[in-house]
Every structure is written in C-alpha cells, then in structure tokens.
C-alpha cells in the first residue's frame, strides 16, 4: 500500500503543478448558494441532502477529464478526506469531500461521459450526493466571494 | 526515450517539500525550484504565448499553452506542432577516432552509417543497463553529432568526458564540442515538411527519416535532422540561439497558424502513442536495450564483436532472451500511470510486472501504457490486470506503436 499511496501522490502532485503554474486568465465561474473548499470542491445543500462536485476553476486547471473514480453508494465520506479521483490526460487528482455523511447517490453518467466535469461542473458534472451528518460543517467552507478571491490569490502567486 | 519527464520529474521535485496537506497545492516547492531554473532563448516567447512554465530537468519549460493537452496532441497529428526542446543537449565529437571512441560507449554500428544519417542508440554501463538513449548522427567519418536528454546531461557528459580522457591518454584523437550556443526546435506533423520547405532552398523531399544536413534555414546555419519524438514525420532543427526566435516565428507564420506551439505535456502523449521510450520512466540504469525492445538498434557487427560497455550481458541476453520485456498495454478503468503494478489475470494476484508510462490516448480515446512483464507474458493478446489505487482492471498486451507512425522513409 505504501507503493500505492506514493503513486497516487506523485500523480496528484503533477496535477498540483499544472494547477499552480497557470498563466493569468479570465476568472472561472463561481455560483452563489454553493460553498467551496480550499481543495476546489463545491457543495450545494438542500435540506439534509448535499450535492458535491469540483469547481469550474478546478476543471479548467486540470484540463480534459478522462475518468472519474466514484465511491460506492452507502460509503461514508468525511469532511476534508479523499473519496475519489479525477483523471485528466496527464495527471490524477484526489477529490476530497467538503462535508461528512453517507453517500446516497453517485453520478453514474460520468462513467460514460467524464467530460461532463469540464463542460458542466456545477450541474451535469456533479459527482456524489451525501446525506448530511452535521450542517455546522458548512461554516468552515468559503462562500462564492471568498472562493473567487482564494482562486485569484492562488493563481496570482505564479 | 528523450525529452519529457514532466509528471515524474515534477513529482520528485515537489516531493522534496511536500507536506501532507493539500496534495494539489504545493506552491512552496515550485517557488523554491523556480529561482534556479535555466531559460531557453524562447522563454519570453513561450510566456507571451500563454505557456504554462514548469521546472523540467533544471529548465523552465512550457508544459502546455492555451490549448489543452488533448487538443495539442490531436493538432500535431492533423496539422503540426512546434516544440522548443533547447533543454536537450547537443554534442559533437570530432577527430579521426571519434567513431571508434563513441562505439566503446554505445550499441549502434556508427561506422556503418552513411555520412549524413543517424540512428537511435543507447549509452550502456558495465552491467549492460542504459545510461541514456540518444540520437546519433554520423556527419562525416570524423564528426558525430548527438542529442542527449536534458535530465541526463550532467551524468552523460561526465561519463563521456571521463572515457574520452582515458581514450586520448592512450593516444586517441577525439575532441568534443557542447552546442550550448545553439537552440533546438522540433517541428512535427504532416505540415512540418511543407512549412519548413518555405524557409529553405534545400529539397526536403530528398531528405528521409534519420537524414542529417547542415543547411541554411531562414537565413541561418542550421543542423537539420529528419527525426522526432511524436511518431509523425518531422524535423529537429538546431539553430544558433540568436536566430531561434526568428525561426520559431517564421515557422508558425508560414504554416498560417496551423502548426501550433506545443508543450511537454502533449509531447509526452505523442511519444507514448508512438510507443517511444522516455528515459527515466521506460528505461533506467538497470534496463538493458534488449529488455527495452531496442535490440534492433544493436548493429550486426556490434553483436559479433561487442566492444561496448556491458556487451557480455547484452550479447548473452540477445542469445538467451531477456527475463523481462517492455510491452504495450491497453487497459480498462482509470489510466494506469508509472509504477502501477501488473498482476496475473488468473486470480492469484501474482505480481508479474510494472507500468512505466501510461495515460489516456487523445487519438485512440482509451488508456494506453507501457511497462515491463516477465518474458512469456509479453505476446500480443496476453491478458492480465493493472492495479490502480488498489483496484485491479483488465488489461491486454498490444503491439506498439499504438498510433501508426508516419516517418518519411526512403522508397
């Protein structure tokens, strides 16, 4: 397993590299009503149901998504922890859950059409739906304005 | 083979300063590394064209421009690509014994090459392992031109230099010149020849794959080799660095925008589709050219005579067959990457090899990989599994290249 994690790490780091050394460009779309994690996932909460995906900024930096590794329905995810992966042509990137809870649905359509993550990250490209355990966790996430600034700063560093 | 180690190298670099938090965001490591990076003559040109610059083998190089890696890869095969590969090290050996000397270090039959032609070759160590791969050109019987990998430059030069000193002490006559005054551009794809033809009087239709000429291109004295690292027809142009920018601009203009600047990311996809080795991934110190499937590059005379480092090991492997072999792989599931395990398909889970390069093929729209498996399991059609993040996925050995090559060969 040590091998497996180091493998995952290098691939993720390669992705990190693509991401952080980007040239300045038009800023990506962010949506109101969503909450954002520093690792570039979004969550939309309706009642005790949360939908999770990766942001426009994330998909833009990753490039063409060719595979999405989904968890199984029924698994439990926890805030800040990895539950799946997005593969672009060149690199692997972990997806962390912005919120804790039980996975009650996964977007099976991504198996056939991983490109939905690029084309439509906030709608057709959603990744999992989670039954929320603790809505209080949302307070530790960013709103749209904060997240926009966060991306701006991250890109601006390079 | 040559050039790109993008992912692996970046990972290793980033790894030095990586913390557990934020795998995707390792800004600190990058900043530290960026300060000491070398820049090619085209650095500002890359940045102005939206190049995403990353550290690569001590250089700041564009991994991609505004086009995605997918689009860049496809455009190279449909139209053409211009790559700045000036980080690679051009080297000339001069002297009446340049060829006998070089032959002590590489497996190629350099003497048998016609003047102005070249071949892929491998620098070997005492154990028959690969120090580097390189394209070697016999310019004349007193001049050999080589291009070695950027990431291997220091060790290659130390290796060649030490052996050259010893050779000359015994009365040999070899000198070297490292072409740091030159830049190297790779022009690849179906529009490479028609575009380049607009900038030179030389009749390129008479110049075939692996041919080399010293000619005037766009008003400057260039070394032109009909070779590349994409599987397409194309050229590598060694140009005096002060003329590199003008040449790059002229090539892009003459193609009317169809030949596009292409970064190391697409270069890696292209070479993988073409089944070409990346040194550091698919070939390392412990890999012999026989295991790597490069026996064809070991000249007939060299097989009979030996006389290069590690010849005993390599000649024995040629006779008896190697224990492991490089193979091409198609697989299901997520794209396999370097170091993904290859396990038996019979359910035993027995480890039978390892992936050395892998990814999603933009042209074939499926996963392709190369790796090493035990001999006997290397035949096309052999089924096994590759392990990605702890899960096994179906995989099958397939012939390489994955995408047919289009070299412009002599009739």
PDB file of C-alpha atoms in Angstrom, chain B residues 15-215:
ATOM      1  CA  UNK B  15       8.068  15.697  -3.251  1.00  0.00           C
ATOM      2  CA  UNK B  16      11.045  17.236  -1.530  1.00  0.00           C
ATOM      3  CA  UNK B  17       8.926  19.887   0.082  1.00  0.00           C
ATOM      4  CA  UNK B  18       5.548  18.242   0.109  1.00  0.00           C
ATOM      5  CA  UNK B  19       3.501  18.185   3.255  1.00  0.00           C
ATOM      6  CA  UNK B  20       0.515  16.006   3.974  1.00  0.00           C
ATOM      7  CA  UNK B  21      -1.919  18.829   3.444  1.00  0.00           C
ATOM      8  CA  UNK B  22      -3.245  19.865   0.064  1.00  0.00           C
ATOM      9  CA  UNK B  23      -1.792  17.382  -2.357  1.00  0.00           C
ATOM     10  CA  UNK B  24      -2.875  19.537  -5.213  1.00  0.00           C
ATOM     11  CA  UNK B  25      -1.215  22.663  -3.925  1.00  0.00           C
ATOM     12  CA  UNK B  26       2.472  22.608  -3.443  1.00  0.00           C
ATOM     13  CA  UNK B  27       3.333  26.172  -4.216  1.00  0.00           C
ATOM     14  CA  UNK B  28       6.335  26.334  -1.899  1.00  0.00           C
ATOM     15  CA  UNK B  29       8.292  23.646  -3.644  1.00  0.00           C
ATOM     16  CA  UNK B  30       7.689  25.232  -7.004  1.00  0.00           C
ATOM     17  CA  UNK B  31       8.774  28.677  -5.913  1.00  0.00           C
ATOM     18  CA  UNK B  32      11.982  27.375  -4.418  1.00  0.00           C
ATOM     19  CA  UNK B  33      12.812  25.463  -7.571  1.00  0.00           C
ATOM     20  CA  UNK B  34      11.901  28.241  -9.984  1.00  0.00           C
ATOM     21  CA  UNK B  35      14.639  30.593  -8.831  1.00  0.00           C
ATOM     22  CA  UNK B  36      17.486  28.450 -10.145  1.00  0.00           C
ATOM     23  CA  UNK B  37      15.921  27.335 -13.404  1.00  0.00           C
ATOM     24  CA  UNK B  38      17.612  27.842 -16.749  1.00  0.00           C
ATOM     25  CA  UNK B  39      15.676  29.579 -19.502  1.00  0.00           C
ATOM     26  CA  UNK B  40      15.838  28.811 -23.199  1.00  0.00           C
ATOM     27  CA  UNK B  41      16.216  31.547 -25.820  1.00  0.00           C
ATOM     28  CA  UNK B  42      12.449  31.280 -26.351  1.00  0.00           C
ATOM     29  CA  UNK B  43      11.383  31.678 -22.714  1.00  0.00           C
ATOM     30  CA  UNK B  44       9.744  35.094 -23.169  1.00  0.00           C
ATOM     31  CA  UNK B  45       8.119  33.885 -26.383  1.00  0.00           C
ATOM     32  CA  UNK B  46       6.561  30.957 -24.512  1.00  0.00           C
ATOM     33  CA  UNK B  47       5.244  33.191 -21.758  1.00  0.00           C
ATOM     34  CA  UNK B  48       3.846  35.668 -24.304  1.00  0.00           C
ATOM     35  CA  UNK B  49       2.012  32.773 -25.984  1.00  0.00           C
ATOM     36  CA  UNK B  50       0.431  31.618 -22.761  1.00  0.00           C
ATOM     37  CA  UNK B  51       2.905  28.864 -21.984  1.00  0.00           C
ATOM     38  CA  UNK B  52       2.472  27.338 -18.537  1.00  0.00           C
ATOM     39  CA  UNK B  53       6.060  27.160 -17.435  1.00  0.00           C
ATOM     40  CA  UNK B  54       7.151  24.333 -15.167  1.00  0.00           C
ATOM     41  CA  UNK B  55      10.505  23.136 -13.890  1.00  0.00           C
ATOM     42  CA  UNK B  56      11.848  20.338 -16.008  1.00  0.00           C
ATOM     43  CA  UNK B  57      15.337  18.869 -15.671  1.00  0.00           C
ATOM     44  CA  UNK B  58      16.613  22.184 -14.323  1.00  0.00           C
ATOM     45  CA  UNK B  59      14.905  24.253 -17.017  1.00  0.00           C
ATOM     46  CA  UNK B  60      11.751  26.311 -17.027  1.00  0.00           C
ATOM     47  CA  UNK B  61       9.786  24.752 -19.879  1.00  0.00           C
ATOM     48  CA  UNK B  62       6.232  25.071 -21.208  1.00  0.00           C
ATOM     49  CA  UNK B  63       4.118  22.058 -20.251  1.00  0.00           C
ATOM     50  CA  UNK B  64       1.244  23.416 -22.329  1.00  0.00           C
ATOM     51  CA  UNK B  65      -0.018  26.622 -23.895  1.00  0.00           C
ATOM     52  CA  UNK B  66      -3.612  27.792 -24.192  1.00  0.00           C
ATOM     53  CA  UNK B  67      -4.757  24.630 -25.974  1.00  0.00           C
ATOM     54  CA  UNK B  68      -5.489  21.608 -23.820  1.00  0.00           C
ATOM     55  CA  UNK B  69      -3.065  18.694 -23.968  1.00  0.00           C
ATOM     56  CA  UNK B  70      -5.817  16.748 -25.742  1.00  0.00           C
ATOM     57  CA  UNK B  71      -6.236  19.383 -28.479  1.00  0.00           C
ATOM     58  CA  UNK B  72      -2.488  19.903 -28.839  1.00  0.00           C
ATOM     59  CA  UNK B  73      -1.903  16.188 -29.322  1.00  0.00           C
ATOM     60  CA  UNK B  74      -4.622  15.922 -31.962  1.00  0.00           C
ATOM     61  CA  UNK B  75      -3.425  19.042 -33.750  1.00  0.00           C
ATOM     62  CA  UNK B  76       0.088  17.662 -34.025  1.00  0.00           C
ATOM     63  CA  UNK B  77      -1.238  14.611 -35.885  1.00  0.00           C
ATOM     64  CA  UNK B  78      -3.713  16.601 -38.005  1.00  0.00           C
ATOM     65  CA  UNK B  79      -1.507  19.626 -38.760  1.00  0.00           C
ATOM     66  CA  UNK B  80       1.682  20.112 -36.846  1.00  0.00           C
ATOM     67  CA  UNK B  81       3.487  21.114 -33.687  1.00  0.00           C
ATOM     68  CA  UNK B  82       6.452  23.283 -32.873  1.00  0.00           C
ATOM     69  CA  UNK B  83       8.309  22.324 -29.702  1.00  0.00           C
ATOM     70  CA  UNK B  84      11.162  24.130 -28.023  1.00  0.00           C
ATOM     71  CA  UNK B  85      13.473  21.317 -26.966  1.00  0.00           C
ATOM     72  CA  UNK B  86      16.503  23.502 -26.340  1.00  0.00           C
ATOM     73  CA  UNK B  87      16.893  21.970 -22.906  1.00  0.00           C
ATOM     74  CA  UNK B  88      18.229  18.884 -24.625  1.00  0.00           C
ATOM     75  CA  UNK B  89      21.972  18.714 -25.028  1.00  0.00           C
ATOM     76  CA  UNK B  90      23.522  18.753 -28.499  1.00  0.00           C
ATOM     77  CA  UNK B  91      27.057  17.464 -28.643  1.00  0.00           C
ATOM     78  CA  UNK B  92      29.604  16.973 -31.415  1.00  0.00           C
ATOM     79  CA  UNK B  93      32.544  14.605 -31.286  1.00  0.00           C
ATOM     80  CA  UNK B  94      35.373  15.481 -33.655  1.00  0.00           C
ATOM     81  CA  UNK B  95      38.545  13.682 -34.622  1.00  0.00           C
ATOM     82  CA  UNK B  96      39.881  10.795 -36.642  1.00  0.00           C
ATOM     83  CA  UNK B  97      38.822   8.406 -33.868  1.00  0.00           C
ATOM     84  CA  UNK B  98      35.516   9.971 -32.921  1.00  0.00           C
ATOM     85  CA  UNK B  99      33.593   6.952 -34.198  1.00  0.00           C
ATOM     86  CA  UNK B 100      35.738   4.181 -32.690  1.00  0.00           C
ATOM     87  CA  UNK B 101      35.614   6.111 -29.416  1.00  0.00           C
ATOM     88  CA  UNK B 102      31.845   6.544 -29.432  1.00  0.00           C
ATOM     89  CA  UNK B 103      31.387   2.888 -30.267  1.00  0.00           C
ATOM     90  CA  UNK B 104      33.010   1.953 -26.952  1.00  0.00           C
ATOM     91  CA  UNK B 105      30.053   3.635 -25.225  1.00  0.00           C
ATOM     92  CA  UNK B 106      27.003   2.915 -27.431  1.00  0.00           C
ATOM     93  CA  UNK B 107      25.422  -0.139 -29.055  1.00  0.00           C
ATOM     94  CA  UNK B 108      24.998   1.347 -32.536  1.00  0.00           C
ATOM     95  CA  UNK B 109      27.132   0.445 -35.531  1.00  0.00           C
ATOM     96  CA  UNK B 110      28.083   4.083 -36.082  1.00  0.00           C
ATOM     97  CA  UNK B 111      30.829   3.233 -38.549  1.00  0.00           C
ATOM     98  CA  UNK B 112      28.322   1.554 -40.851  1.00  0.00           C
ATOM     99  CA  UNK B 113      26.057   4.603 -41.019  1.00  0.00           C
ATOM    100  CA  UNK B 114      26.262   6.527 -44.255  1.00  0.00           C
ATOM    101  CA  UNK B 115      27.545  10.075 -43.899  1.00  0.00           C
ATOM    102  CA  UNK B 116      24.639  12.343 -43.016  1.00  0.00           C
ATOM    103  CA  UNK B 117      22.433   9.655 -41.465  1.00  0.00           C
ATOM    104  CA  UNK B 118      21.652   8.717 -37.916  1.00  0.00           C
ATOM    105  CA  UNK B 119      20.081   6.199 -35.598  1.00  0.00           C
ATOM    106  CA  UNK B 120      18.600   5.877 -32.164  1.00  0.00           C
ATOM    107  CA  UNK B 121      21.156   4.438 -29.794  1.00  0.00           C
ATOM    108  CA  UNK B 122      21.739   3.645 -26.143  1.00  0.00           C
ATOM    109  CA  UNK B 123      24.672   4.536 -23.905  1.00  0.00           C
ATOM    110  CA  UNK B 124      25.294   1.484 -21.738  1.00  0.00           C
ATOM    111  CA  UNK B 125      27.018   0.911 -18.409  1.00  0.00           C
ATOM    112  CA  UNK B 126      29.219  -2.028 -17.350  1.00  0.00           C
ATOM    113  CA  UNK B 127      26.137  -4.056 -16.453  1.00  0.00           C
ATOM    114  CA  UNK B 128      24.505  -3.518 -19.826  1.00  0.00           C
ATOM    115  CA  UNK B 129      21.989  -1.058 -18.376  1.00  0.00           C
ATOM    116  CA  UNK B 130      21.057   2.178 -20.109  1.00  0.00           C
ATOM    117  CA  UNK B 131      22.770   5.403 -19.055  1.00  0.00           C
ATOM    118  CA  UNK B 132      20.734   7.303 -21.627  1.00  0.00           C
ATOM    119  CA  UNK B 133      19.220   7.000 -25.058  1.00  0.00           C
ATOM    120  CA  UNK B 134      20.266   9.351 -27.802  1.00  0.00           C
ATOM    121  CA  UNK B 135      20.006  10.007 -31.496  1.00  0.00           C
ATOM    122  CA  UNK B 136      23.468   9.715 -33.012  1.00  0.00           C
ATOM    123  CA  UNK B 137      24.307  11.086 -36.442  1.00  0.00           C
ATOM    124  CA  UNK B 138      27.414  10.324 -38.450  1.00  0.00           C
ATOM    125  CA  UNK B 139      28.065  13.690 -40.072  1.00  0.00           C
ATOM    126  CA  UNK B 140      31.370  12.528 -41.578  1.00  0.00           C
ATOM    127  CA  UNK B 141      33.813   9.841 -40.518  1.00  0.00           C
ATOM    128  CA  UNK B 142      35.460  12.490 -38.342  1.00  0.00           C
ATOM    129  CA  UNK B 143      32.371  14.129 -36.877  1.00  0.00           C
ATOM    130  CA  UNK B 144      29.499  12.654 -34.902  1.00  0.00           C
ATOM    131  CA  UNK B 145      26.532  14.715 -33.709  1.00  0.00           C
ATOM    132  CA  UNK B 146      24.470  13.561 -30.727  1.00  0.00           C
ATOM    133  CA  UNK B 147      21.491  14.852 -28.816  1.00  0.00           C
ATOM    134  CA  UNK B 148      21.140  13.564 -25.263  1.00  0.00           C
ATOM    135  CA  UNK B 149      18.393  14.009 -22.689  1.00  0.00           C
ATOM    136  CA  UNK B 150      18.322  17.167 -20.619  1.00  0.00           C
ATOM    137  CA  UNK B 151      17.839  15.188 -17.440  1.00  0.00           C
ATOM    138  CA  UNK B 152      20.890  13.051 -18.232  1.00  0.00           C
ATOM    139  CA  UNK B 153      23.160  15.855 -19.391  1.00  0.00           C
ATOM    140  CA  UNK B 154      25.417  16.007 -16.336  1.00  0.00           C
ATOM    141  CA  UNK B 155      25.927  12.288 -15.950  1.00  0.00           C
ATOM    142  CA  UNK B 156      26.282  11.762 -19.722  1.00  0.00           C
ATOM    143  CA  UNK B 157      28.908  14.457 -20.068  1.00  0.00           C
ATOM    144  CA  UNK B 158      30.781  13.156 -17.019  1.00  0.00           C
ATOM    145  CA  UNK B 159      30.646   9.645 -18.453  1.00  0.00           C
ATOM    146  CA  UNK B 160      31.694  10.614 -21.982  1.00  0.00           C
ATOM    147  CA  UNK B 161      34.291  13.070 -20.687  1.00  0.00           C
ATOM    148  CA  UNK B 162      35.977  10.545 -18.387  1.00  0.00           C
ATOM    149  CA  UNK B 163      36.136   7.892 -21.091  1.00  0.00           C
ATOM    150  CA  UNK B 164      37.362  10.418 -23.649  1.00  0.00           C
ATOM    151  CA  UNK B 165      40.211  11.487 -21.369  1.00  0.00           C
ATOM    152  CA  UNK B 166      41.281   7.884 -20.880  1.00  0.00           C
ATOM    153  CA  UNK B 167      40.938   7.213 -24.613  1.00  0.00           C
ATOM    154  CA  UNK B 168      43.079  10.221 -25.532  1.00  0.00           C
ATOM    155  CA  UNK B 169      45.716   9.332 -22.932  1.00  0.00           C
ATOM    156  CA  UNK B 170      46.238   6.105 -24.801  1.00  0.00           C
ATOM    157  CA  UNK B 171      46.912   8.113 -27.934  1.00  0.00           C
ATOM    158  CA  UNK B 172      43.349   8.575 -29.145  1.00  0.00           C
ATOM    159  CA  UNK B 173      42.201  11.607 -31.089  1.00  0.00           C
ATOM    160  CA  UNK B 174      38.768  12.853 -30.020  1.00  0.00           C
ATOM    161  CA  UNK B 175      37.544  16.285 -29.028  1.00  0.00           C
ATOM    162  CA  UNK B 176      34.051  17.364 -28.124  1.00  0.00           C
ATOM    163  CA  UNK B 177      32.023  20.481 -28.551  1.00  0.00           C
ATOM    164  CA  UNK B 178      28.886  21.021 -26.484  1.00  0.00           C
ATOM    165  CA  UNK B 179      26.434  23.063 -28.516  1.00  0.00           C
ATOM    166  CA  UNK B 180      25.350  25.470 -25.800  1.00  0.00           C
ATOM    167  CA  UNK B 181      25.412  28.248 -28.397  1.00  0.00           C
ATOM    168  CA  UNK B 182      22.501  26.587 -30.185  1.00  0.00           C
ATOM    169  CA  UNK B 183      18.807  26.088 -29.576  1.00  0.00           C
ATOM    170  CA  UNK B 184      16.816  23.067 -30.680  1.00  0.00           C
ATOM    171  CA  UNK B 185      13.342  23.216 -32.215  1.00  0.00           C
ATOM    172  CA  UNK B 186      11.259  20.184 -33.110  1.00  0.00           C
ATOM    173  CA  UNK B 187       8.807  20.652 -35.970  1.00  0.00           C
ATOM    174  CA  UNK B 188       6.462  17.669 -36.212  1.00  0.00           C
ATOM    175  CA  UNK B 189       3.371  16.574 -38.065  1.00  0.00           C
ATOM    176  CA  UNK B 190       2.072  16.435 -41.649  1.00  0.00           C
ATOM    177  CA  UNK B 191       2.674  20.171 -42.199  1.00  0.00           C
ATOM    178  CA  UNK B 192       6.256  20.027 -40.924  1.00  0.00           C
ATOM    179  CA  UNK B 193       7.870  19.426 -44.314  1.00  0.00           C
ATOM    180  CA  UNK B 194       5.691  21.786 -46.397  1.00  0.00           C
ATOM    181  CA  UNK B 195       6.163  24.535 -43.808  1.00  0.00           C
ATOM    182  CA  UNK B 196       9.902  24.112 -43.464  1.00  0.00           C
ATOM    183  CA  UNK B 197      10.279  23.940 -47.252  1.00  0.00           C
ATOM    184  CA  UNK B 198       9.157  27.572 -47.423  1.00  0.00           C
ATOM    185  CA  UNK B 199      12.196  28.577 -45.380  1.00  0.00           C
ATOM    186  CA  UNK B 200      14.975  26.678 -47.130  1.00  0.00           C
ATOM    187  CA  UNK B 201      16.300  26.075 -50.659  1.00  0.00           C
ATOM    188  CA  UNK B 202      17.257  22.506 -49.781  1.00  0.00           C
ATOM    189  CA  UNK B 203      14.906  19.985 -51.430  1.00  0.00           C
ATOM    190  CA  UNK B 204      13.360  18.322 -48.383  1.00  0.00           C
ATOM    191  CA  UNK B 205      11.655  15.656 -50.489  1.00  0.00           C
ATOM    192  CA  UNK B 206      15.135  14.116 -50.937  1.00  0.00           C
ATOM    193  CA  UNK B 207      15.784  14.062 -47.226  1.00  0.00           C
ATOM    194  CA  UNK B 208      14.464  10.941 -45.484  1.00  0.00           C
ATOM    195  CA  UNK B 209      13.884   9.766 -41.928  1.00  0.00           C
ATOM    196  CA  UNK B 210      17.135   9.943 -39.910  1.00  0.00           C
ATOM    197  CA  UNK B 211      18.918  12.025 -42.553  1.00  0.00           C
ATOM    198  CA  UNK B 212      21.018  14.957 -41.392  1.00  0.00           C
ATOM    199  CA  UNK B 213      22.180  18.092 -43.205  1.00  0.00           C
ATOM    200  CA  UNK B 214      23.907  21.332 -42.320  1.00  0.00           C
ATOM    201  CA  UNK B 215      21.906  23.870 -44.278  1.00  0.00           C
TER     202      UNK B 215
END
